[in-house]
Structures are given as structure tokens and as C-alpha cells.
XYZ file of C-alpha atoms in Angstrom:
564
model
C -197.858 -72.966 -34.841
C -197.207 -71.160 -31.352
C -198.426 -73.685 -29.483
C -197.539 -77.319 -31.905
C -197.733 -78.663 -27.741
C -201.614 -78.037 -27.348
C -204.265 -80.362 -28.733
C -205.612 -79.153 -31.577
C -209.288 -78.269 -30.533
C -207.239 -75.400 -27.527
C -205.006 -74.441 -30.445
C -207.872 -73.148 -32.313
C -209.058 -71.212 -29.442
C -207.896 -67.558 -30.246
C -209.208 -67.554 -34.387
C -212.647 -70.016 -33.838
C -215.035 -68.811 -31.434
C -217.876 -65.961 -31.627
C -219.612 -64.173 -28.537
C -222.231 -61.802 -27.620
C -222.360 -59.891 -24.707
C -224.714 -60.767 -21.846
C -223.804 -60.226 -19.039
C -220.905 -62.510 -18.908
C -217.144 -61.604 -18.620
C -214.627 -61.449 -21.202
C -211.564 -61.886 -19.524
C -207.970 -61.522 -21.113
C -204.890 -63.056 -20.019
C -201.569 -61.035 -19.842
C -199.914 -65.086 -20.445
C -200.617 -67.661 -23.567
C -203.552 -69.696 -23.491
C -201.891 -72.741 -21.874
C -201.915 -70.530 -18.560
C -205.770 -69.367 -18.811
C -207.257 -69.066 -15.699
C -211.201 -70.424 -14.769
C -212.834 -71.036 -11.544
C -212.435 -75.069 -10.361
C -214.788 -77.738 -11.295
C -216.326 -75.702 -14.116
C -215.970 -76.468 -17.395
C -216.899 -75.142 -20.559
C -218.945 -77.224 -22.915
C -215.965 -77.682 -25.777
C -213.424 -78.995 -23.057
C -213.011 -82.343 -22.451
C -210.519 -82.547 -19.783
C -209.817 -79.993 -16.855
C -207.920 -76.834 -17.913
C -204.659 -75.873 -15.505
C -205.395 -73.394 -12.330
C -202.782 -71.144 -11.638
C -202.213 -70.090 -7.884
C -201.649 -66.337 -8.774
C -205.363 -65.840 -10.472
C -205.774 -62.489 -9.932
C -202.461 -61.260 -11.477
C -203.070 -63.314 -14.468
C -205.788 -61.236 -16.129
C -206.874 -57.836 -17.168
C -209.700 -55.774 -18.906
C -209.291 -56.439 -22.479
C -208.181 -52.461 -23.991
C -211.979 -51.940 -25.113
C -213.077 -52.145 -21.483
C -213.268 -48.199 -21.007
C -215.336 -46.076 -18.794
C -218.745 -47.508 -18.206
C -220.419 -44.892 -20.556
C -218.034 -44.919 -22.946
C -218.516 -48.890 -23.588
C -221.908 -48.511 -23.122
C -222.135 -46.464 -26.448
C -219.370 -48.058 -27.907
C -219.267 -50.350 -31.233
C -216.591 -52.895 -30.771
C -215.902 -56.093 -32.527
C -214.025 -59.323 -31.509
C -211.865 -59.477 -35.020
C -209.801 -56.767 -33.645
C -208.721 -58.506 -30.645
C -208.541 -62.380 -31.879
C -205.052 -62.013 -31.409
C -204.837 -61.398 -27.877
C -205.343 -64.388 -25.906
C -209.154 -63.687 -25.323
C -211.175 -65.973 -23.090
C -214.776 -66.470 -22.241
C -215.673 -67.569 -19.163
C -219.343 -69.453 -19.599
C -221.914 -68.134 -17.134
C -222.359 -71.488 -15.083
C -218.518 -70.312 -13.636
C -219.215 -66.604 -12.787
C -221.591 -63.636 -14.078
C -219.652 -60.193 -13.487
C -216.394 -59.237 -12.992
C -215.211 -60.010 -9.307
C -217.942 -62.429 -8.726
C -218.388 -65.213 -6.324
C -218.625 -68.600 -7.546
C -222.087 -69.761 -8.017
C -221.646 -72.635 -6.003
C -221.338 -69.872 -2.899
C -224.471 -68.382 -4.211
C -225.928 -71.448 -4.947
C -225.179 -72.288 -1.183
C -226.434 -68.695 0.424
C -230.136 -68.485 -1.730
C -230.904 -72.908 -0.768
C -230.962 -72.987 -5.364
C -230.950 -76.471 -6.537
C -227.022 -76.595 -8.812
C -229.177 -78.143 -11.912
C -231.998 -75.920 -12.390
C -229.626 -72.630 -12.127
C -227.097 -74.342 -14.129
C -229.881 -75.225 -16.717
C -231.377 -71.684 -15.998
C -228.040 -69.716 -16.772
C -227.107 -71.791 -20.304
C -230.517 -70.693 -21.384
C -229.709 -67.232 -20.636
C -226.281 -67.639 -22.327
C -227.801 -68.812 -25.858
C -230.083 -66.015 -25.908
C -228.959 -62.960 -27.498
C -229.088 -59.323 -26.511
C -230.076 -57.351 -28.589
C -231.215 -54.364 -25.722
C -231.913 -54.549 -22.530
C -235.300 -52.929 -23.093
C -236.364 -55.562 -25.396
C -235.388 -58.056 -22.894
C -237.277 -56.864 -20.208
C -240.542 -56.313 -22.664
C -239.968 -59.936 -23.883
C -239.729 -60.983 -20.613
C -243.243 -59.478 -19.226
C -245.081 -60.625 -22.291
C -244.628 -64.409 -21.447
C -246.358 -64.112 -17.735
C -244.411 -64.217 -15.015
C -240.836 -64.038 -14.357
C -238.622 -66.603 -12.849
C -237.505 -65.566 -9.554
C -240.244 -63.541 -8.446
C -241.139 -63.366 -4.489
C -244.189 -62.520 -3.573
C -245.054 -60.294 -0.568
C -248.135 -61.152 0.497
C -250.695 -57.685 1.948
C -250.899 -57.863 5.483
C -254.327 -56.651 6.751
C -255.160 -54.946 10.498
C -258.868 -54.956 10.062
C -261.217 -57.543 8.432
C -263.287 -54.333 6.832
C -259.780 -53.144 5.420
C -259.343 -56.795 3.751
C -263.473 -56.389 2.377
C -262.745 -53.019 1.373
C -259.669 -53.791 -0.658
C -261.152 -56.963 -2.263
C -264.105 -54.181 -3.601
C -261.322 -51.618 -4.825
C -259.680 -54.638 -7.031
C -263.082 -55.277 -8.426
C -262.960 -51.528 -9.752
C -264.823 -50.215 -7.484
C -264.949 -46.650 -6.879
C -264.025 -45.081 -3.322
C -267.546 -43.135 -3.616
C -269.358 -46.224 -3.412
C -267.593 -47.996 -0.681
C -267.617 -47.467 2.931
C -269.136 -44.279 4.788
C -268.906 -41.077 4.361
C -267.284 -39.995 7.097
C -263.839 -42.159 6.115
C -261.261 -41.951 3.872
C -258.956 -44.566 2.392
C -255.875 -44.254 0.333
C -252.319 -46.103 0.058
C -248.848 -44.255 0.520
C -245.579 -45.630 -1.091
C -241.906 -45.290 -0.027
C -239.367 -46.213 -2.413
C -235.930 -45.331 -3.191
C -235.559 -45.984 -6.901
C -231.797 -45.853 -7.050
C -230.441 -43.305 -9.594
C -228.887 -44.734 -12.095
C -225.838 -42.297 -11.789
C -225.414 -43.820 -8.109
C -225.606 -47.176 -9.261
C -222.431 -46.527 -11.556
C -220.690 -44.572 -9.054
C -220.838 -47.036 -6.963
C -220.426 -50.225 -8.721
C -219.026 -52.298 -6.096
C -221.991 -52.665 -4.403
C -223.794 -54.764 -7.388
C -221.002 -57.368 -8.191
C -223.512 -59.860 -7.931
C -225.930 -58.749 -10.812
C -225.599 -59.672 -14.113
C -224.251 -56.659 -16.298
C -227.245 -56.233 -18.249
C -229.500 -55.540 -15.698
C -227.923 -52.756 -14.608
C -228.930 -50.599 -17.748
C -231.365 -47.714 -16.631
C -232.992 -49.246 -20.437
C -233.449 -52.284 -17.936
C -234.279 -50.934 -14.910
C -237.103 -48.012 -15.526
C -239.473 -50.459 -17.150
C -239.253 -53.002 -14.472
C -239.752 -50.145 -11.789
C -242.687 -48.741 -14.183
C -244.405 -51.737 -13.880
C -243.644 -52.389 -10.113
C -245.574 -48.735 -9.761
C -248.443 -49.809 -11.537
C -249.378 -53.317 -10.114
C -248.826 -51.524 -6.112
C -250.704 -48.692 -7.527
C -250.696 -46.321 -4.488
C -252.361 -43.039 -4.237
C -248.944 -41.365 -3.015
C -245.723 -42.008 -4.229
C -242.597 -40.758 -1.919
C -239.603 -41.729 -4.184
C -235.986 -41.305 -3.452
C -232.987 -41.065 -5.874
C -234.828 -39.912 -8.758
C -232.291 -38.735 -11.297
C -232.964 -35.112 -12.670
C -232.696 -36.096 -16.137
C -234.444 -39.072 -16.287
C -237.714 -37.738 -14.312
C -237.693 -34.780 -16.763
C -237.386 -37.064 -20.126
C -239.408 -40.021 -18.854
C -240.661 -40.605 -14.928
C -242.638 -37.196 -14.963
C -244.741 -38.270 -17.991
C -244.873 -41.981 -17.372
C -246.434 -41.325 -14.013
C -248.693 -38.301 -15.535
C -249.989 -40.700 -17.778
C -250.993 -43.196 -14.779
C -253.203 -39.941 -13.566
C -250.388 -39.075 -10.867
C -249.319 -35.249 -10.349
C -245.535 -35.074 -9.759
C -243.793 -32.660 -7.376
C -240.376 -32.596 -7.081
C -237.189 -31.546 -5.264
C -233.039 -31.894 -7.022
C -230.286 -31.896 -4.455
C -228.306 -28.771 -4.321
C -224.928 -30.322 -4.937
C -223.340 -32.139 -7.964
C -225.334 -34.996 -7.520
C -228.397 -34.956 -10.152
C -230.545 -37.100 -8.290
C -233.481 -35.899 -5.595
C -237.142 -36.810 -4.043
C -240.262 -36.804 -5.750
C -243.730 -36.805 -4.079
C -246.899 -38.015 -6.836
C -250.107 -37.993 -5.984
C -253.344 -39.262 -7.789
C -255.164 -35.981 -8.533
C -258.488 -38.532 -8.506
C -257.815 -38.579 -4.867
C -256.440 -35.172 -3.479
C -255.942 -31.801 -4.614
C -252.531 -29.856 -3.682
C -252.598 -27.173 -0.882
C -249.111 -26.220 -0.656
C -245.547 -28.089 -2.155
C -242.521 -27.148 0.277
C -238.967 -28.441 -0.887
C -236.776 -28.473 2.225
C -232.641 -28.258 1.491
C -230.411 -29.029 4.085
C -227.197 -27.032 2.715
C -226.613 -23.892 4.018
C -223.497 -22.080 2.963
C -223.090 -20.563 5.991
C -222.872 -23.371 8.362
C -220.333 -25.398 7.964
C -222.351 -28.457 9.513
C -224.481 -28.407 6.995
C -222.594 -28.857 3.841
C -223.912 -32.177 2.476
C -226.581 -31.651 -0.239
C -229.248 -33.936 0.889
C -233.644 -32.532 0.349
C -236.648 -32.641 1.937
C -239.918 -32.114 0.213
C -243.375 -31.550 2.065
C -246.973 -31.578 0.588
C -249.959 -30.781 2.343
C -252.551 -32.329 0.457
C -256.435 -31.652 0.423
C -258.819 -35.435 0.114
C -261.436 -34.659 -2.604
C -264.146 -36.583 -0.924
C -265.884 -37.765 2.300
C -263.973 -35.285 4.495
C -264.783 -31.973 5.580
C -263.993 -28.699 3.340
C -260.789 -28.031 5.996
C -259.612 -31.544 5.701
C -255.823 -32.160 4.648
C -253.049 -34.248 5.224
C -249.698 -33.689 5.239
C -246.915 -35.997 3.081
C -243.547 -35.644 4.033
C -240.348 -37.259 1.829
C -236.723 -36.960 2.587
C -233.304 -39.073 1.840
C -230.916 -38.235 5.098
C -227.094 -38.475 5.152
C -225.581 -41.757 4.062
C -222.379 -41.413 6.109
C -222.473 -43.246 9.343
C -219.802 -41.631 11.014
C -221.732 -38.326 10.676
C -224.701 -38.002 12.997
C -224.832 -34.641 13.865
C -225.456 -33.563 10.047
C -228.465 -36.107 9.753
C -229.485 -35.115 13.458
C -229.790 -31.981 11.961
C -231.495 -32.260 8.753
C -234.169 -34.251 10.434
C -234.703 -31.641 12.784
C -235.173 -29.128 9.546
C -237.445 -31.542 7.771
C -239.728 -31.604 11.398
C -239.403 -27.853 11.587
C -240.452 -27.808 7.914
C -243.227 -30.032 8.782
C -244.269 -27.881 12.133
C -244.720 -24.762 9.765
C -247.032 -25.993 7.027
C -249.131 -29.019 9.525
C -250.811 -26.893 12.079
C -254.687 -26.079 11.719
C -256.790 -23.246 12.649
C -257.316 -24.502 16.186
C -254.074 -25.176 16.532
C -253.359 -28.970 16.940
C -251.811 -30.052 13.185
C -253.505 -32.113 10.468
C -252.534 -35.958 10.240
C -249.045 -36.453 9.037
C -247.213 -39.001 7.247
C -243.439 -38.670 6.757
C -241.816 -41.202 4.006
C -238.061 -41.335 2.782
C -234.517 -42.899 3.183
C -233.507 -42.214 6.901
C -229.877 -44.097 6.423
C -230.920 -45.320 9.966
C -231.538 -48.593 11.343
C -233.951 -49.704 13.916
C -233.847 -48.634 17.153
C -230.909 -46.169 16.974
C -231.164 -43.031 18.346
C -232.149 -41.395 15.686
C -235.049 -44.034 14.906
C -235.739 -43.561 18.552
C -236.274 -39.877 18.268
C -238.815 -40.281 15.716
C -241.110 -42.428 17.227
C -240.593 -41.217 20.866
C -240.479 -37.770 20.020
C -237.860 -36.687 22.507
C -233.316 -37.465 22.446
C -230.808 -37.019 25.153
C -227.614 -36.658 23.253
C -225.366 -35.893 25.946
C -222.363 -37.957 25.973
C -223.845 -40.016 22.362
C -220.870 -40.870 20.176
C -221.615 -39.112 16.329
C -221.155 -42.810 14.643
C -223.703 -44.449 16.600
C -226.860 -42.012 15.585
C -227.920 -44.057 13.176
C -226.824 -46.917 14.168
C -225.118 -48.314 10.811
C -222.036 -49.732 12.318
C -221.919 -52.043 14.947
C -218.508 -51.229 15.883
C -217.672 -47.045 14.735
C -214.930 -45.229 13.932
C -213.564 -42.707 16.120
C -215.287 -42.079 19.407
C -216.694 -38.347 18.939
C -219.026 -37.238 21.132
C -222.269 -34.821 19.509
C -221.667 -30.992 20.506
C -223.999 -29.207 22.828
C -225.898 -27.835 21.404
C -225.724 -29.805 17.633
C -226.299 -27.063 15.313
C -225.766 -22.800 15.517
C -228.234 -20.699 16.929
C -228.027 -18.919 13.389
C -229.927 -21.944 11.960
C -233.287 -20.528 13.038
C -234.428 -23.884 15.021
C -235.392 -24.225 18.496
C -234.454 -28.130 20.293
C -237.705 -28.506 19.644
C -237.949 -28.950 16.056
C -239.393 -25.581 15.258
C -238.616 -22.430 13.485
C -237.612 -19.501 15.988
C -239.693 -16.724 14.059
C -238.161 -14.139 16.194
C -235.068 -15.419 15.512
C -235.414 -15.211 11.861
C -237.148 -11.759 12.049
C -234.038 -10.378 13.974
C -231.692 -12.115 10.835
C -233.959 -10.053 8.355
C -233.104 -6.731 10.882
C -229.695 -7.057 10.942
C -229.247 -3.534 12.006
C -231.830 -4.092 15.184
C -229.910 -7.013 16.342
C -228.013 -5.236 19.245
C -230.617 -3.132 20.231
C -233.498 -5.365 20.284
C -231.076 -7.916 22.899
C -229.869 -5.658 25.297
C -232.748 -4.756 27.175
C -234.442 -7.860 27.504
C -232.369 -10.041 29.621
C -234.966 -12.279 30.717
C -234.836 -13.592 26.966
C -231.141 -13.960 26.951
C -231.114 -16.082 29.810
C -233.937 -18.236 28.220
C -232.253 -18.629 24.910
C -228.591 -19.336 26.765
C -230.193 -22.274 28.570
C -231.959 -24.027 25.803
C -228.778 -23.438 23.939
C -226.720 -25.475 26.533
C -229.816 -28.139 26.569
C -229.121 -31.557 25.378
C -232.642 -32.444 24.905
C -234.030 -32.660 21.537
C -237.928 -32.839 21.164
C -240.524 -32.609 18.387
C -244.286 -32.391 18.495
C -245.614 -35.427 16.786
C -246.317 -38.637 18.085
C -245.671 -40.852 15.466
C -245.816 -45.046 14.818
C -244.253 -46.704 12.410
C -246.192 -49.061 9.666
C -243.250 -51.957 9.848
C -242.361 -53.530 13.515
C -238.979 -54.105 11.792
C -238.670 -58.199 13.006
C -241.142 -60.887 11.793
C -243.027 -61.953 15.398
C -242.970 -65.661 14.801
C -239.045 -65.854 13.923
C -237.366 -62.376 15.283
C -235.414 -62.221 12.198
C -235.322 -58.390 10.950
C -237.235 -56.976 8.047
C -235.167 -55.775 5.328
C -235.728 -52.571 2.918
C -232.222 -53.024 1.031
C -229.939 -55.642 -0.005
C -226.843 -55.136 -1.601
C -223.180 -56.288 -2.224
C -222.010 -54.862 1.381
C -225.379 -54.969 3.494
C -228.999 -55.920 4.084
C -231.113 -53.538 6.586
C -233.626 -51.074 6.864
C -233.156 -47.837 6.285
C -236.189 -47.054 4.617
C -239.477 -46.192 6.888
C -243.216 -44.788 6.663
C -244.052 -42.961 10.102
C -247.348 -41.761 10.485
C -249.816 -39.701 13.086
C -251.918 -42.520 14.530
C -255.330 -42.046 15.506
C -256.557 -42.870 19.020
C -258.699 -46.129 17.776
C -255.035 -47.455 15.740
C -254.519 -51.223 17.245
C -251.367 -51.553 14.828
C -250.373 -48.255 16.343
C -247.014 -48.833 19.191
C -247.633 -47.619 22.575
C -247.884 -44.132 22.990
C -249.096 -42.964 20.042
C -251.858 -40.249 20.827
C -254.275 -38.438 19.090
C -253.034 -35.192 19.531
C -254.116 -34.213 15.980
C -256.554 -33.194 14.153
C -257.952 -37.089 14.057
C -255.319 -38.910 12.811
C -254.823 -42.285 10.945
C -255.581 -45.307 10.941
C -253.340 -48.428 9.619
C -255.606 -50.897 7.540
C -252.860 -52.677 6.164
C -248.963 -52.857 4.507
C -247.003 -55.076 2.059
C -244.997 -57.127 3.562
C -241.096 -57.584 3.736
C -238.779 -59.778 3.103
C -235.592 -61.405 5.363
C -232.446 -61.382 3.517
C -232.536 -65.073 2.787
C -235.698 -64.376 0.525
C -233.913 -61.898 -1.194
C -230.656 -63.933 -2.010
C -232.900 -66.592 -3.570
C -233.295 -64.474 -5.988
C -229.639 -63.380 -6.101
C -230.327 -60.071 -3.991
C -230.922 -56.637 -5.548
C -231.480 -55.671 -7.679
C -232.581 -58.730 -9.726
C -234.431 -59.771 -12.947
C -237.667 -58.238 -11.527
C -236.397 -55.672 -9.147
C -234.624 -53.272 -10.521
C -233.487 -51.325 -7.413
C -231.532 -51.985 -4.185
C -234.183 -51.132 -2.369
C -237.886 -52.928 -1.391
C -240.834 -50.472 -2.046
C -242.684 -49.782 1.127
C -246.376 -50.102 0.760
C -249.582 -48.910 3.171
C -253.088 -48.686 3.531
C -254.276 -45.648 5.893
C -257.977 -44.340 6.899
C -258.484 -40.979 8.120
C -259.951 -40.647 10.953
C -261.507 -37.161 11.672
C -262.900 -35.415 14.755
């Protein structure tokens, strides 16, 4: 009756039509159905004729009322009766698939997707229903394989490495394989992305479907992911509190993993996680690392370290051990002197629990989130082992913007004496001894004034060092094309932030110049996963995706340790 203009089939519109959520938007419009907004030159399947497209789109339409918080809808029960009388509209998925979405022609465009089979591919996804994300994702792995999928392909460094792993795939055991004077086990890096991040920050993952969003979606698809790399070590990042004590702990128990872990210190429930299969090594020594200390003001971010030293069970010598090292730095690019800093307390960290009895330290491998791209200055710090900050602006530490904000320049030195670490990357023992004797401060200073004027000039130093030399297991840019690796692609970005370093031995040929074996042997790269460009990824509409349920790429290699 409102509308005795309309043809009859739009006229029935508001009373006729049923939907289930999947992913797709509901959109209501603030004016009557004869102004309805939809992108151009996509229809739905009951229209016959193209539907009007108002110039002011995005002042046409709101959240229907039931669109609350994201938890709250999550657990909510709503039904359409209630709202048949506002002028509700569905807007198929071959038009858009979350709220503030690109057109799929652009995507369509940016992943090289032929229109017809992703137009065929999303109608089949609308006619299915939903009845839980989990469900969906366990239907989904019991037909075979998933539509979408890349495949990295393992690239090897050694023919014996390539033999070796063949064997282990077989079923194999270690004990059986090679000689006894090696030993061979794989070391992941992967930043998980808590699921309380993910909703905080929702604008980076406009281009995912709702539905696979849902931690119900995510934690089995990660699950498996864990399984078929199957590493030895796991070095995760932005593993939410309550999720690894209700589910990740046990999960991974159950794979034969032992689970160590470390919760930021702030109001974010998330931290890092080091697993190891207790098949392969036995734990020395678990070290959490936090970078917050109340009484520096530099430090006040909540970011965590965690270090294992970790003892092989076989074909190494009673004193063997190797040292695992996981961290997630400072996101903020604008602040490298906190990250500056809280590398230099995970290497101090590091420096304490490495060294052996003769004094050169064990082989180390340091995993994690650095929020750092390649070749910054704080990339190049790591792998060179030495940084001349004087006159380097904070934004451009890691490198993160190509153009930063503001133009200030890192202190000399970065962080207060009072911290307890030297510009080399160690702990000053005296230093902390003379924190503990508060009352001996004064006294114990005065006299020596040789020490004084050794302290005042390091102080003043704009050198930073650290002891290790370590290599990297990615070179960061595919040799044949010199288009960059990626670790993460989102929204807003596609880089690497994410790296393995490790202690290369002497013999390493996929170890970068200047690597030496000033450990106690050291390691040897057999072989890594490979990565991906950002094209690959935005075939499969970026991440996460259907079959990779983070933002992030898990980092895989293959190591030998070498011993004297």
C-alpha cells in the first residue's frame, strides 16, 4: 500500500524474504526501499532490471539496532520477524562480503581470479547454511583439500637434508638416521593472532568474510596447520591467556609437545609460548623476560620475552644444549627507542643463561615478532651485531614507515643506567649488586674513580653491540624476481616482521657473510618453508583466509647441530 508505485515483486520486499547469516551484510536503509543502495552492475538473482544508485551511499545506511558490540551479537539470539518492518536489505555476496568492503571486481582484479568461478564459488557459499563455524571448518577438512590453498614448497640447502627428510616422512626414527655425532630438528615461528587483537582491531580484516573470524574458526585451522609442519619447537606469538589455558596447552600436550609460557604484564591477555617435543629435548632452564619496568618511564609498554635452554636427548654430548629464544617487540613505529631497548633485554637475557663452562655460549636460535622490516637498523643490529645510533631518527628503527612522523632523534645513551645493561647487551652484575646495597652505593663509588670515568664514557657511547653472530633463515627477496618475502598480510600492509635468527656454524653455506663460529659449534641450515609475495597471498583474498586463520605466515626450519 506504501509504495502502490513499485512493481509488485519490490513491493513484497520487506514481508517475503528469509536469510541466514554468513558472512554477508545486512544492511538497513535510513530511506524507503525505492532509495536502496547496492554496488553497480550487481544484481541480485530476483531483480530483473537495475535498481537506482544514489550518489550519497554512505549516508544512506546504517547497522540495523541488533548490530551491537561484537561479543554481544556473537552470543546473541535475534530473529528477522522483529525487524521486517524496517526497510531491511540483503546485499548477495557476489556484490560485497563484510561491511566496508571493496567490490569484488577490485579483488577480482588484485588476486588475477577468473569473475565466473568466484562468482560461482561465492553463490555456493551463500546457499550453504551456518550452522557454526566449527562445523564448517570440520566439514570442510573432511572432503580433502580446500579451495584456495597455496602451497609453499620446502626449500632444501643440502641434498643429505632433502634424503634425510624424505626418511623422517617415512616414519623413520632420528636414532636410525644419520650419524651419531649430528642432530636434526625443525624450529617454528608463528604469530597466531589473539583473537582479542583481531577484534580490537577490526579494521585491519575488512576483507574476510565474517565467519572466519570466529576463534571457533580459527583454532582448528591453526591446529591443523601445527600438525601437518610438525616442528620440534614451536615459538608462538599472540597466544591469548585464556584460550592456551582452556584449549592450546592441551591440544599441543596431546601432540607430545611441552608448553612453556609467558602473559604480557599489561591489560592485554595475550603473550609468547615456546613448545617443545619432549621426544626430542629435555628442559634445562625456562626464563620469561618482561620489558615493563615501573620505574623507567621508557619502558612502559607491556611487551615479553621468553628464553629456553634446552638439552637434545640423543647423539650429542651429556653438556650439549641449545638455547630457544621467543619475543613479540613494540608495534609502534614511531617508538624505536622502547623496542631498541627491549631487544637489548631479550640479548642480555640471552647472554645470562647461553654461556658454557669454557666460556664461549651454546648455539642459539632467537624466534618472534620483531615489528621490524628488513634491513632497518634494528634488523641490522641483529645480524651485524653492532648500531651507531647517533643522529638515527626514533621512527626509522624499524623501519615501518617509509616516510615518519616527527623527526626525533634516539637519546645518548637510549635507556638509564638504572636498567642494569651495559651497550653491550649484557647485565652489569656489579651494577645490580650495588641496587641490592642501596646503603653501599656512595661509599663503594667514591674511591674508585678509575670506574667512574669508565662507566661515564660508555654512558655517553652511541655504540650498541651484542655478542652473537647471527644469520637469518629467510634472505627476505626471492633471487630470481627481487620481489620481497612476506610474513603478514593484512587490510593496511604486507611485510615481514616476523624472523628466525640463528648461531651459524662455520661449515653453514646458507649462512650470510660473517657469520662465525664463535660458539660452542653452532648450526647448520638444512632447509626452510618457503614464503610467499603478496600477490600469492591476495589470490587467496589475503589473511587470514579459508585455510589460514592468522595474519601472519608460519616460519618454518630445518637446523643440524654441529658440535666441536
Amino acid at each position: 500500500g506504501r509504495h502502490s508505485m513499485l512493481p509488485r515483486h519490490v513491493q513484497r520486499l520487506g514481508r517475503d524474504w528469509i536469510t541466514h547469516w554468513n558472512g554477508s551484510q545486512i544492511l538497513a536503509f535510513n530511506s524507503p526501499v525505492s532509495s536502496c543502495m547496492r554496488w553497480a552492475g550487481h544484481y541480485p538473482p530476483w531483480a530483473s532490471f537495475p535498481l537506482p544508485i544514489s550518489a550519497d551511499f554512505s549516508a544512506n545506511w546504517r547497522f540495523p539496532p541488533f548490530f551491537g558490540p561484537w561479543r554481544q551479537f556473537q552470543s546473541s539470539n535475534w530473529h528477522l520477524d522483529n525487524y521486517t518492518q524496517s526497510c531491511c536489505f540483503h546485499l548477495p555476496n557476489p556484490s560485497m562480503k563484510s561491511e566496508g568492503e571493496e567490490p569484488l571486481t577490485k579483488k577480482r582484479r588484485l588476486s588475477g581470479q577468473d569473475d565466473t568461478s568466484t562468482s560461482e564459488q561465492e553463490t555456493n557459499l551463500s546457499n550453504r547454511k551456518e550452522v557454526s563455524c566449527l562445523s564448517a571448518a570440520q566439514n570442510e577438512e573432511k572432503h580433502g583439500s580446500k579451495k584456495g590453498t597455496i602451497k609453499r614448497h620446502w626449500e632444501y640447502f643440502c641434498q643429505q637434508s632433502k634424503t634425510m627428510k624424505i626418511a623422517e616422512n617415512k616414519g623413520s626414527d632420528q636414532s636410525s638416521t644419520g650419524t651419531e655425532a649430528t642432530f636434526d630438528f625443525t624450529v617454528m615461528s608463528y604469530n597466531i593472532l589473539s583473537q582479542n587483537l583481531l577484534e580490537d582491531n577490526s579494521h585491519l580484516y575488512k576483507h574476510c568474510r565474517q565467519r572466519l573470524l570466529f576463534w571457533t574458526y580459527r583454532f582448528p585451522n591453526i591446529l591443523q596447520e601445527i600438525k601437518e609442519l610438525d616442528a620440534d619447537v614451536l615459538c608462538l606469538q599472540e597466544v591469548q591467556e585464556d584460550h592456551y589455558r582452556t584449549e592450546i596447552k592441551s591440544s599441543l600436550e596431546s601432540l607430545g609437545y611441552h608448553c612453556e609460557y609467558k602473559m604480557r604484564t599489561g591489560r592485554k591477555p595475550d603473550g609468547c609460548a615456546i613448545c617443545f617435543r619432549t621426544s626430542k629435548f629435555s628442559l634445562i632452564s625456562s626464563n620469561p623476560v618482561e620489558f615493563f619496568r615501573r620505574d623507567i618511564p621508557l619502558l612502559d609498554r607491556d611487551n615479553v620475552g621468553l628464553v629456553l635452554l634446552l638439552q637434545p636427548r640423543f647423539h650429542c654430548k651429556a653438556n650439549a644444549a641449545i638455547c630457544i629464544a621467543n619475543t613479540h617487540l613494540l608495534y609502534n613505529p614511531r617508538r624505536g627507542d622502547i623496542k631498541l631497548t627491549q631487544l637489548a633485554m631479550l640479548l642480555a637475557e640471552i647472554a645470562s643463561v647461553a654461556p658454557q663452562k669454557d666460556g664461549s655460549f651454546c648455539p642459539i636460535i632467537i624466534c618472534g615478532d620483531f615489528n621490524s622490516v628488513p634491513g632497518s637498523p634494528l634488523y641490522r643490529f641483529i645480524k651485524e651485531g653492532k648500531l651507531n645510533y647517533e643522529g638515527l631518527a626514533i621512527g626509522k628503527v624499524s623501519g615501518q614507515e617509509q616516510f615518519p612522523r616527527g623527526q626525533r632523534i634516539l637519546s645518548i645513551p637510549i635507556w638509564p643506567k638504572k636498567l642494569g645493561i651495559s651497550q653491550n647487551c649484557v647485565y652489569e652484575i656489579k651494577q645490580q649488586q650495588k641496587e641490592e646495597n642501596a646503603g653501599e652505593e656512595l661509599e663503594a663509588a667514591k674511591p674508585d674513580n678509575t670506574q667512574e670515568i669508565v662507566i661515564a664514557s660508555e654512558k655517553l657511547s652511541s655504540k650498541l653491540r651484542h655478542h652473537f653472530k647471527l644469520s637469518s633463515v629467510y634472505s627476505h627477496y626471492f633471487p630470481e624476481t627481487g620481489i620481497p618475502e612476506v610474513t603478514t598480510c593484512h587490510s593496511r600492509s604486507a611485510v615481514t616482521v616476523d624472523y628466525i635468527f640463528y648461531s651459524a656454524a662455520n661449515d653453514d653455506t646458507a649462512a650470510q657473510p660473517g657469520a662465525e663460529d664463535s660458539f660452542c659449534g653452532g648450526l647448520k641450515l638444512l632447509g626452510r618453508l618457503a614464503l610467499l609475495t603478496e600477490k600469492d597471498l591476495w589470490t587467496v583474498n589475503g589473511l587470514p583466509n579459508e585455510n589460514n586463520s592468522s595474519d601472519h605466515l608460519p616460519l618454518l626450519a630445518e637446523f643440524r647441530l654441529i658440535e666441536r
